[in-house]
CSV table of C-alpha atoms and ligand atoms in Angstrom, one decimal:
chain,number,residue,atom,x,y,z
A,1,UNK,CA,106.4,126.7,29.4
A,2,UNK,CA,103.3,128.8,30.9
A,3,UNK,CA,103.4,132.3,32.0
A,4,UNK,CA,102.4,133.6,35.4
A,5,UNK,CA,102.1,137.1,36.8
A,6,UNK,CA,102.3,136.9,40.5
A,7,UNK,CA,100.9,140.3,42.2
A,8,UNK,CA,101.4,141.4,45.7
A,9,UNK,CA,99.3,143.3,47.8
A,10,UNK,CA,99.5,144.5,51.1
A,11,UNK,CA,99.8,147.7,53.5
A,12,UNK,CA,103.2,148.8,53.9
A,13,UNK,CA,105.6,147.2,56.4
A,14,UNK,CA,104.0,144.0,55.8
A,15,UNK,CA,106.6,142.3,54.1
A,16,UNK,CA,105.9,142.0,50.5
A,17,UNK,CA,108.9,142.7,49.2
A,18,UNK,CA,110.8,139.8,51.6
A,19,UNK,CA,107.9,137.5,50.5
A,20,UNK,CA,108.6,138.9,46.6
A,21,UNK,CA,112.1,137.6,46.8
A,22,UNK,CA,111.8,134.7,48.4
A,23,UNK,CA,109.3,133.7,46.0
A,24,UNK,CA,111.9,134.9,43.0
A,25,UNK,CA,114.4,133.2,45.0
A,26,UNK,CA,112.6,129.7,45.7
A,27,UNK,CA,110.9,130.1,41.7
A,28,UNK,CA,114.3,130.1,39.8
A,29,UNK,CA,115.1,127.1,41.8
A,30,UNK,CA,112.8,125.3,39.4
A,31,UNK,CA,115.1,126.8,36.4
A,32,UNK,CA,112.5,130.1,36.1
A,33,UNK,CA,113.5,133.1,34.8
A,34,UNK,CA,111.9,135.3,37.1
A,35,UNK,CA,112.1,139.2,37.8
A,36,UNK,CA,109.9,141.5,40.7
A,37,UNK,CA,109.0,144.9,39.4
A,38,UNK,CA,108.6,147.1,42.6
A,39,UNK,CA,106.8,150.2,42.6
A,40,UNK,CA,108.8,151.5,45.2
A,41,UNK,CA,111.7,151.1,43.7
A,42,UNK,CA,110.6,152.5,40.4
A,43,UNK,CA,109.1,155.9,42.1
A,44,UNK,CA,112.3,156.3,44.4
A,45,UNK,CA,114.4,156.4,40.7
A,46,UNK,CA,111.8,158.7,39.2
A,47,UNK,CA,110.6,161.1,42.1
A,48,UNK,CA,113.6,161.1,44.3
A,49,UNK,CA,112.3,162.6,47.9
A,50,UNK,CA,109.6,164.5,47.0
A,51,UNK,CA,107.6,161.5,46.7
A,52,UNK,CA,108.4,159.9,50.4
A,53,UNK,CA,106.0,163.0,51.8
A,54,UNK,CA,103.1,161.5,53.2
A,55,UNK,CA,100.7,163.7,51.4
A,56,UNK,CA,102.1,162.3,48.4
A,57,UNK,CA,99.9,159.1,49.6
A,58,UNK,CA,96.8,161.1,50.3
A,59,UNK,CA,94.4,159.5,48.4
A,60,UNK,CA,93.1,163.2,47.8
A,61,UNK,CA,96.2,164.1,46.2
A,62,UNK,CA,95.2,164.0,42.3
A,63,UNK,CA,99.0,164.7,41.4
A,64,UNK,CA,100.6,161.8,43.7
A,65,UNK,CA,97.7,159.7,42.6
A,66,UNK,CA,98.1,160.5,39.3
A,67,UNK,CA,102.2,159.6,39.7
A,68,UNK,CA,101.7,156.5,41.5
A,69,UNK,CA,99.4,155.1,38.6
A,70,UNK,CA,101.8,155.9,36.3
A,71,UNK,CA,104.5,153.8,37.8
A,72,UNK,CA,102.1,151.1,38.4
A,73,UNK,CA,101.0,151.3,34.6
A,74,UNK,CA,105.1,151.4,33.7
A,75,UNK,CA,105.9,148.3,35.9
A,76,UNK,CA,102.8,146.3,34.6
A,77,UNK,CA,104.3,147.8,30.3
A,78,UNK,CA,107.6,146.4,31.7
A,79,UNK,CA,106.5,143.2,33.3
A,80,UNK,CA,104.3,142.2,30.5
A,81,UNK,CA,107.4,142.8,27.8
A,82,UNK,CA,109.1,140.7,30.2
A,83,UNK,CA,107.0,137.8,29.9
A,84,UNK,CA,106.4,138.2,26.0
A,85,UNK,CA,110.3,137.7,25.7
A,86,UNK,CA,112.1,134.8,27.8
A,87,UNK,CA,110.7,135.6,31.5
A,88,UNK,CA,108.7,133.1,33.1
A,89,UNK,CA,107.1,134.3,36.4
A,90,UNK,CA,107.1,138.4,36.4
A,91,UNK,CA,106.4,139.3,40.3
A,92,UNK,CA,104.4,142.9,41.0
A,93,UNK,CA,105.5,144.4,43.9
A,94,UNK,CA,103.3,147.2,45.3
A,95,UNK,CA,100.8,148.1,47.7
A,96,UNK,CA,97.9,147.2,45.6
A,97,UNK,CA,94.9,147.3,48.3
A,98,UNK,CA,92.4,149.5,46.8
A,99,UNK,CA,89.8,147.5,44.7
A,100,UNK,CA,90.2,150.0,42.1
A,101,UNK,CA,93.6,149.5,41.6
A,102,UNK,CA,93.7,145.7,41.0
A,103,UNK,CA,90.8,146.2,38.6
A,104,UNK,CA,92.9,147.9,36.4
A,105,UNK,CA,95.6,145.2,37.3
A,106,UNK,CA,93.4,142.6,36.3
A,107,UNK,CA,92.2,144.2,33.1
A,108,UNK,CA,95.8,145.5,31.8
A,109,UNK,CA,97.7,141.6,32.4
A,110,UNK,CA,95.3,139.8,30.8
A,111,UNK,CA,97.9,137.6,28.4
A,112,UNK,CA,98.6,135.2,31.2
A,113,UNK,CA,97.3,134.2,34.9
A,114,UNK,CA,97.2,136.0,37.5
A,115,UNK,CA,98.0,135.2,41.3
A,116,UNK,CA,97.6,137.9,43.8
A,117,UNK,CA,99.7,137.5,46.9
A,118,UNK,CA,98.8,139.4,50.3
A,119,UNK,CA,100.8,140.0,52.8
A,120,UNK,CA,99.5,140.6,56.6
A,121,UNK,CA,101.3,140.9,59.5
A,122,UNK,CA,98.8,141.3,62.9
A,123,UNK,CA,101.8,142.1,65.0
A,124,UNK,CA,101.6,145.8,66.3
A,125,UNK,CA,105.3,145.8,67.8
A,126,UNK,CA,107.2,144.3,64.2
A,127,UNK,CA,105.3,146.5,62.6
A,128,UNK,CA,106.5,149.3,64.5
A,129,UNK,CA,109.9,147.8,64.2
A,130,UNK,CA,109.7,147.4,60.2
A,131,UNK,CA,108.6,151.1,59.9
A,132,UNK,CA,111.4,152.1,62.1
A,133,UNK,CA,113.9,150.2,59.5
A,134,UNK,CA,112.2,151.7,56.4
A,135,UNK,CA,112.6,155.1,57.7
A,136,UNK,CA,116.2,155.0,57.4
A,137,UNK,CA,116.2,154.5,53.5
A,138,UNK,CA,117.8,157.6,52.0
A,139,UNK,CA,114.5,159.2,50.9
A,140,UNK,CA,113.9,160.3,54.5
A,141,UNK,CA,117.6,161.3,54.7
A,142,UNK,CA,116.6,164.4,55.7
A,143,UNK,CA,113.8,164.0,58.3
A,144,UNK,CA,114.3,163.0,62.0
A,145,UNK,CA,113.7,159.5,63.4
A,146,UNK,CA,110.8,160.4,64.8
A,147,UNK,CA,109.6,162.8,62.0
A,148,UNK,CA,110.2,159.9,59.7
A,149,UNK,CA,108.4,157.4,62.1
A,150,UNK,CA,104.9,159.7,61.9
A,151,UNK,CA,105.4,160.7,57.8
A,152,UNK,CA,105.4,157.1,57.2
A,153,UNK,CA,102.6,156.2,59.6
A,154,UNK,CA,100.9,158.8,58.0
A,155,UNK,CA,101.7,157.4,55.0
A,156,UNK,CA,100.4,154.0,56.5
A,157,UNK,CA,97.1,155.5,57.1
A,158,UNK,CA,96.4,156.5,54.0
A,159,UNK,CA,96.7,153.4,52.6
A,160,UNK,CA,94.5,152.1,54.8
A,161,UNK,CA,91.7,154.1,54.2
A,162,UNK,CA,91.5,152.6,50.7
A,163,UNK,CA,92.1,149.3,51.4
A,164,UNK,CA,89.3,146.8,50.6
A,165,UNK,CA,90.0,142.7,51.0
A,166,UNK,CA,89.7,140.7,47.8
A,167,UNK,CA,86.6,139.9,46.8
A,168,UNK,CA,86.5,140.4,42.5
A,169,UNK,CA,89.6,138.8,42.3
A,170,UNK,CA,89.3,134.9,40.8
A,171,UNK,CA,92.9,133.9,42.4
A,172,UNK,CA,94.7,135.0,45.1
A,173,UNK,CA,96.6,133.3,48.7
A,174,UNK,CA,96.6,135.5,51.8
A,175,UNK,CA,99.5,134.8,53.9
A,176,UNK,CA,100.5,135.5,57.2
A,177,UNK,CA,104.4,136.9,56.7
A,178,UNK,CA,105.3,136.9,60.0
A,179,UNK,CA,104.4,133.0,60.7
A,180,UNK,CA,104.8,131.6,57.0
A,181,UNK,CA,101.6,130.7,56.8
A,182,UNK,CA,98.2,130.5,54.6
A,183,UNK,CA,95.8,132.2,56.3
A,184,UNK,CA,93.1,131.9,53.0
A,185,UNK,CA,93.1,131.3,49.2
A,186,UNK,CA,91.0,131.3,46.7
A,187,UNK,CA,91.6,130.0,42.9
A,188,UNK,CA,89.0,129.7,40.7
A,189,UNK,CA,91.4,128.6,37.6
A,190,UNK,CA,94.5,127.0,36.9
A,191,UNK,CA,97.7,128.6,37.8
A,192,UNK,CA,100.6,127.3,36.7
A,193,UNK,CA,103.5,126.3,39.5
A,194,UNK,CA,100.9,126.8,42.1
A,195,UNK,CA,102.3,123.7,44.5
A,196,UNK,CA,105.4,125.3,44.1
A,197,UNK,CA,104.1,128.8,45.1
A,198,UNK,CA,102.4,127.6,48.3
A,199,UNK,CA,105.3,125.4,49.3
A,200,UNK,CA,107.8,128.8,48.7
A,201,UNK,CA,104.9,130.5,50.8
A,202,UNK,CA,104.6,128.1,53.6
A,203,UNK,CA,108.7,127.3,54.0
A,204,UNK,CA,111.2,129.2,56.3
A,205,UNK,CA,113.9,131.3,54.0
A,206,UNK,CA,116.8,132.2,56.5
A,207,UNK,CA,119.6,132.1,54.4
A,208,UNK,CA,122.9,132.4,57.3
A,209,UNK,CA,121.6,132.0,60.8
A,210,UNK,CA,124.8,132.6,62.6
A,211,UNK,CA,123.8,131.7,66.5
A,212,UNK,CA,126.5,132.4,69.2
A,213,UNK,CA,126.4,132.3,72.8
A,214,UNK,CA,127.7,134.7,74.7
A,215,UNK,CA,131.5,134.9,75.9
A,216,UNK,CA,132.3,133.7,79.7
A,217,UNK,CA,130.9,135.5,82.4
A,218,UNK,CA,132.0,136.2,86.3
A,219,UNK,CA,128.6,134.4,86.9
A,220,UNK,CA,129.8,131.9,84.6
A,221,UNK,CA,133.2,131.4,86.4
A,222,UNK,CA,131.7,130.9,89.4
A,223,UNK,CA,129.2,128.8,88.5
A,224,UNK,CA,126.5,131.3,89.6
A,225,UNK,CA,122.9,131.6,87.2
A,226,UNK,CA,120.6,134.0,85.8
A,227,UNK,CA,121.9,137.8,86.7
A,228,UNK,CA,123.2,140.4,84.3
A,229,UNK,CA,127.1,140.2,84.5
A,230,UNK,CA,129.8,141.2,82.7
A,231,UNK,CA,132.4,139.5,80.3
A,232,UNK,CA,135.6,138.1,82.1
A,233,UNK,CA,138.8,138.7,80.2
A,234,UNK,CA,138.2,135.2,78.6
A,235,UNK,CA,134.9,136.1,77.9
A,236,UNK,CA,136.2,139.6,75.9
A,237,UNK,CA,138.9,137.6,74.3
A,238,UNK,CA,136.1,135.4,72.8
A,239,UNK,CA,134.4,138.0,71.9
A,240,UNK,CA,137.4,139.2,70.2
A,241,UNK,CA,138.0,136.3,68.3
A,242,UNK,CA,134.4,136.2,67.2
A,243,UNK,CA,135.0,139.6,65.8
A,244,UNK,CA,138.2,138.5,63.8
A,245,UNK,CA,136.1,135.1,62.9
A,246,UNK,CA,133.3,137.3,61.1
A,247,UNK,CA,135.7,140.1,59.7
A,248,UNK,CA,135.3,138.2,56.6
A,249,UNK,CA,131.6,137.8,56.3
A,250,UNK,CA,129.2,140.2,55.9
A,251,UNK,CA,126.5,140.1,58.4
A,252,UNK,CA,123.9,142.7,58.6
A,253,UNK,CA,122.2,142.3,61.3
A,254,UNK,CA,122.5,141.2,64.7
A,255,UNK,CA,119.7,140.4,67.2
A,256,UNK,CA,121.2,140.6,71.1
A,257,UNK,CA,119.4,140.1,74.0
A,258,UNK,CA,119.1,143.0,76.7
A,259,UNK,CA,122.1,141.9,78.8
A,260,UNK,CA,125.2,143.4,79.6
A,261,UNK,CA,126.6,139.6,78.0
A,262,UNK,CA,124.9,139.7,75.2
A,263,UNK,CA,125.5,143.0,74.1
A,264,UNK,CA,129.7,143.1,75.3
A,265,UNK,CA,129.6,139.8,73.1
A,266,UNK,CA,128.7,141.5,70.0
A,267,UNK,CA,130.5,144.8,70.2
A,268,UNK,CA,133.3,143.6,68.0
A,269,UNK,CA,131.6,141.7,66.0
A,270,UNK,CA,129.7,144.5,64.5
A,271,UNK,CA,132.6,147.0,65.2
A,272,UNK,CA,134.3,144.6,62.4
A,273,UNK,CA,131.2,145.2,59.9
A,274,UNK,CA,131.2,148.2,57.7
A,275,UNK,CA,126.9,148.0,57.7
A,276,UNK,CA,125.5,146.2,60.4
A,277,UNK,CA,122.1,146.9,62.9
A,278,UNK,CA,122.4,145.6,66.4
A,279,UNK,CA,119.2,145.0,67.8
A,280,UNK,CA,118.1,144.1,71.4
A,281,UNK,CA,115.2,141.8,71.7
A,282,UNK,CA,113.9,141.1,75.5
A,283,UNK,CA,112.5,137.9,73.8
A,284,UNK,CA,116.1,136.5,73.8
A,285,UNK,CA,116.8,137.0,77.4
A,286,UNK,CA,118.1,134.2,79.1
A,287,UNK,CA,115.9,132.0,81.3
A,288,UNK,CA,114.6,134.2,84.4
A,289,UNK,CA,115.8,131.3,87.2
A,290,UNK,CA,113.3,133.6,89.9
A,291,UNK,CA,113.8,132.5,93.2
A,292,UNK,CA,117.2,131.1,92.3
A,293,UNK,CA,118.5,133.6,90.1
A,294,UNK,CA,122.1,134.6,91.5
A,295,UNK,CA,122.8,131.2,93.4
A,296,UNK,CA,124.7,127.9,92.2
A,297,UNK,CA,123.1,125.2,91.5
A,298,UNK,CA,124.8,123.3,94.6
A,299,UNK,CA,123.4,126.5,96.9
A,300,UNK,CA,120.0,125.4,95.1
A,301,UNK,CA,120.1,122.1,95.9
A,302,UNK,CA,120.5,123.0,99.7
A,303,UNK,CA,118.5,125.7,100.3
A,304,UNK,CA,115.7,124.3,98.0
A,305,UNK,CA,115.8,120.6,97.7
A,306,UNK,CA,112.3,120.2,96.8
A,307,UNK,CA,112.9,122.4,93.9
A,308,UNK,CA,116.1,120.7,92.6
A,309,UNK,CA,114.4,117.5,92.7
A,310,UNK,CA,111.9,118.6,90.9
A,311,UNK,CA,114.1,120.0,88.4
A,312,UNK,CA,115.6,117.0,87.9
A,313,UNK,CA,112.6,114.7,87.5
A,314,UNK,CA,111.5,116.9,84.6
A,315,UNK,CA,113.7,120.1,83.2
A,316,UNK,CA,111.8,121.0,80.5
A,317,UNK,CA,108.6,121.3,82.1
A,318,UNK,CA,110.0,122.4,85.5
A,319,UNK,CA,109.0,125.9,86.0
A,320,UNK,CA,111.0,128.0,88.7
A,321,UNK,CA,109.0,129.8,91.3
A,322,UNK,CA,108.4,133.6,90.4
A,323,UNK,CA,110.7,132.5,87.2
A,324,UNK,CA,110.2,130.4,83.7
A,325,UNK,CA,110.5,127.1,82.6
A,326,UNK,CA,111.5,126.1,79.1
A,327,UNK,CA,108.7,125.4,78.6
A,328,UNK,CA,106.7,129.1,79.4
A,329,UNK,CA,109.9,130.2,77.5
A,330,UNK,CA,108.9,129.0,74.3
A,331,UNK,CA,106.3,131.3,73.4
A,332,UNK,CA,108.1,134.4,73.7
A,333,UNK,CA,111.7,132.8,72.4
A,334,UNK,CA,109.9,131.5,68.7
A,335,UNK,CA,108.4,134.9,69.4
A,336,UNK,CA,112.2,136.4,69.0
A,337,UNK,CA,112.6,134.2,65.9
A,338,UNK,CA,110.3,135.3,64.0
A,339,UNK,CA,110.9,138.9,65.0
A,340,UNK,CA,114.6,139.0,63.9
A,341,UNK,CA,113.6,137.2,60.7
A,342,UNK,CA,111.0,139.2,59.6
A,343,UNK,CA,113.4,142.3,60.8
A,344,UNK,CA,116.0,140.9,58.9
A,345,UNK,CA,113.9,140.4,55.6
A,346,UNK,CA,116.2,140.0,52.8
A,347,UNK,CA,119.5,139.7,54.2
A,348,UNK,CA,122.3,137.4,53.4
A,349,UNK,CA,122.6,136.5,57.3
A,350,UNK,CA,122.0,137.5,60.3
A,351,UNK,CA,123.3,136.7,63.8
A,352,UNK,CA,121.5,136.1,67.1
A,353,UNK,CA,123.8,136.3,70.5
A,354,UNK,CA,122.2,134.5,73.2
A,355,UNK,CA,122.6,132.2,76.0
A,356,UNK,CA,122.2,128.9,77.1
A,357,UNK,CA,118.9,128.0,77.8
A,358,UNK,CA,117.6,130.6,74.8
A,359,UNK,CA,120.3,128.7,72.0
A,360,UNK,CA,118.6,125.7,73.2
A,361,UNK,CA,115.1,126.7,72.2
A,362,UNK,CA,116.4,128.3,68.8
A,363,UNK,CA,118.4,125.2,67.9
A,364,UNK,CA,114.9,122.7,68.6
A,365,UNK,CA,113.5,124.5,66.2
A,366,UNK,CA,115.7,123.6,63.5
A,367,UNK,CA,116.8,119.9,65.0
A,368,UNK,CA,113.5,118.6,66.1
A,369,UNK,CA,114.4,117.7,69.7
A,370,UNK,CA,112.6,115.5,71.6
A,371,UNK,CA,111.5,118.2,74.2
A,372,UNK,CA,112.4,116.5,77.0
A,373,UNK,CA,115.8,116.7,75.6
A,374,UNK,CA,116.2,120.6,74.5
A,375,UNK,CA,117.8,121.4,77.9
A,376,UNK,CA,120.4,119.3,77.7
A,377,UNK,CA,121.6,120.5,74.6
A,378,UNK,CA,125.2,121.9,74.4
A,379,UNK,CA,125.6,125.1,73.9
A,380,UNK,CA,129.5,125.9,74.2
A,381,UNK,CA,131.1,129.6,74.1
A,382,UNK,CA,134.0,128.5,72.3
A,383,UNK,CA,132.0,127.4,68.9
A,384,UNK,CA,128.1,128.7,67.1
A,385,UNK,CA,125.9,127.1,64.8
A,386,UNK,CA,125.3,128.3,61.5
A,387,UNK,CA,121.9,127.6,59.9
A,388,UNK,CA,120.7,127.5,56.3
A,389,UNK,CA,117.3,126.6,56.2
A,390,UNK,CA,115.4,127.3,52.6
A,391,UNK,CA,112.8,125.2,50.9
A,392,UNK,CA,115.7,123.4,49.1
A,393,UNK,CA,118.4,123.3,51.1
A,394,UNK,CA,119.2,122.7,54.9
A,395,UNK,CA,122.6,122.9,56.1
A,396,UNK,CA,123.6,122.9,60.1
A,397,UNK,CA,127.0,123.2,61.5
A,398,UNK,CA,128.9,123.5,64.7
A,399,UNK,CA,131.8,125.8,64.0
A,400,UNK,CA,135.2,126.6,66.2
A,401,UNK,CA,136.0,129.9,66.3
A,402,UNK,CA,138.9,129.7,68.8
A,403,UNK,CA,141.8,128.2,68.4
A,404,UNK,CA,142.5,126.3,71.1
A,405,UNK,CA,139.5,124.2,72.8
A,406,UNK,CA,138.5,125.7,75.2
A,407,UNK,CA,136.0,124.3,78.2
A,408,UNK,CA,134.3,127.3,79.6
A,409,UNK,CA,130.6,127.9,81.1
A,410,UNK,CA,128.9,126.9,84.3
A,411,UNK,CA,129.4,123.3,85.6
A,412,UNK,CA,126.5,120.9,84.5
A,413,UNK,CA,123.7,121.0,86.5
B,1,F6P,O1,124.6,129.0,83.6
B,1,F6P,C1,124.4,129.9,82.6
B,1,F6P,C2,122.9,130.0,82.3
B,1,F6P,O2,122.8,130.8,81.1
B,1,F6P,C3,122.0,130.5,83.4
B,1,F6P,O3,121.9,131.9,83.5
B,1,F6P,C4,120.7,129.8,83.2
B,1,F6P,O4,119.9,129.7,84.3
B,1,F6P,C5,121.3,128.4,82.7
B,1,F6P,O5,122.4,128.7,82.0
B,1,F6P,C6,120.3,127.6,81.9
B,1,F6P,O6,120.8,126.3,81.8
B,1,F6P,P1,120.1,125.1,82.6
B,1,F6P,O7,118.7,125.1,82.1
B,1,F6P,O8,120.9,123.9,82.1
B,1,F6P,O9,120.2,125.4,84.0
């Protein structure tokens, strides 16, 4: 069987080490032994703290420098030992961005080929948002948010001043980590599992996609849209049971959106986890009705007939004065998507809380809906959908989480 090493490269927060285990991940799948060596990793073990000071990273710095080669050198001793007993695929995980270093990359793993992997990400706000989550590893236990925030863009910085694109290298992929995508390649000789590589690369890796609509609103009850109420006591009691539903699971990380519903929805579900992030994401906000925001849809019908109509000539499309349509919604919603998946990186699973109109776009994405029929999908609040979606394996189901059935939710428009 041939040999591969498979290094990354990429500023930090770009998601190399998501993209590193999804390839491990997606690799063994084809009966691969494969291991990632991480740099990271390796330098937290050996340095502890003192290395997660930014000047550690200034490329001035002869003694961080110095350190950080070493690592690299030990990962590279470890990865080729790997391969010259039974490994298979042995995946680099580090920065890698000056020239320099992948020179000496290039010249040390020279017993087998050599893929380079880099990770982008052109998104200013997940980048933000990925910092944010590395800063509350336990290396910056001891800074402040925001002193962690600026030490690791600092950090950032230096990294960039060194960075310098491929251009020596004879092999490499450049991929877009926040879309799944190849951006540009380059492979001037034979790698081996290369189709396999770009279709791990290309695929969607969401492990548990647990999506839940929020509990019962007032609004709800009385049939009223759009707004920013609160749970009614049916509403909390679903929400209760969803807590007791997921008590056995682990789910680290939810994404709400920023309403009141949202939010009181999945309050004991993460009061029922021992480690679990809430998130609220703007993107996942539920359809902005405009003019008709607060009214039922019978009040719409009188007061704006001509709207209604149109409406129900042609939902998806239909846009609502001063409001959204599904289909002006879609941009920001896969927007969302991404966002809590990238945010989510490695996890097991995570869980979105949304609404109606939002579960509707999330769920196209993953059923291939005609369009014109994503808004009349049914979205209850007495059951979610949980999603596996991997280059080998798709799995969608409707699960019941209470246990009587319940009807609840606004009357069909
Ligand atoms: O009725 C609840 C609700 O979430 C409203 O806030 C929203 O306008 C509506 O559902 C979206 O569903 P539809 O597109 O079917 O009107």
């Amino acid at each position: 069987m041939r040999k591969l090493y498979i290094a990354m490269m990429g500023l930090p927060a770009r998601g190399k080490t998501t993209v590193s285990s999804k390839l491990k991940e997606g690799l063994e799948q084809e009966d691969l032994n494969v291991r990632i060596f991480n740099n990271g990793a390796l330098r937290r073990q050996i340095l502890g703290e003192a290395s997660s000071r930014a000047e550690f990273y200034n490329p001035e710095n002869r003694d961080g420098l110095e350190a950080r080669e070493e690592l690299a050198r030990l990962n590279m001793e470890r990865a080729q030992q790997f391969l010259a007993e039974d490994g298979d695929v042995a995946i680099l995980d580090a920065t890698n961005v000056s020239a320099l270093r992948r020179e000496v990359v290039q010249k040390t793993l020279t017993d087998h080929p050599l893929l380079w992997v880099e990770c982008t990400n052109d998104d200013q706000d997940l980048v933000e948002a990925s910092i944010l989550r590395k800063t509350r590893l336990p290396e910056f236990a001891s800074l402040s948010e925001s002193e962690a925030v600026a030490s690791f863009k600092r950090r950032i910085a230096y990294y960039e001043h060194i960075y310098t694109p491929f251009s020596q290298e004879p092999c490499w992929i450049r991929v877009d980590s926040l879309r799944n995508r190849i951006i540009d390649e380059q492979i001037s000789h034979n790698i081996p599992y290369y189709v396999n590589i770009r279709d791990i690369l290309v695929s969607d890796w969401i492990r548990n996609l647990y999506l839940v609509r929020h509990g019962q609103t007032l609004y709800n009850m009385e049939g009223r849209i759009g707004g920013d109420s609160e749970l009614t006591q049916q509403g909390l009691e679903q929400a209760e049971a969803l807590g007791r539903h997921f008590r056995g699971f682990s789910i680290p990380y939810i994404f709400t959106s920023t309403r009141r519903r949202s939010h009181q929805t999945a309050t004991p579900i993460y009061q029922g986890q021992d480690h679990c992030t809430v998130k609220a994401l703007s993107e996942f906000d539920e359809i902005n009705a405009g003019i008709c925001e607060h009214m039922r849809y019978e009040e719409i019908k009188h007061k704006w007939p001509n709207e209604y109509r149109r409406r129900q000539k042609d939902k998806y499309h239909y846009i609502y004065p001063e409001g959204e349509g599904y289909i002006t919604m879609k941009e920001r919603v896969d927007k969302g998507l991404r966002k809590a998946l990238y945010l989510s990186g490695n996890a097991e699973a995570l869980m979105i809380v949304g609404h109606q109109a939002i579960n509707r776009m999330i769920l196209s994405y993953f059923l291939f809906r005609r369009t014109e029929d994503v808004p009349f999908i049914y979205i209850p609040q007495d059951q979610y959908f949980h999603i596996v979606s991997t280059q080998k394996k798709k799995l969608f189901e409707q699960v019941r989480f209470t246990g009587r059935r319940e009807r609840t939710g606004t009357k069909p428009d």
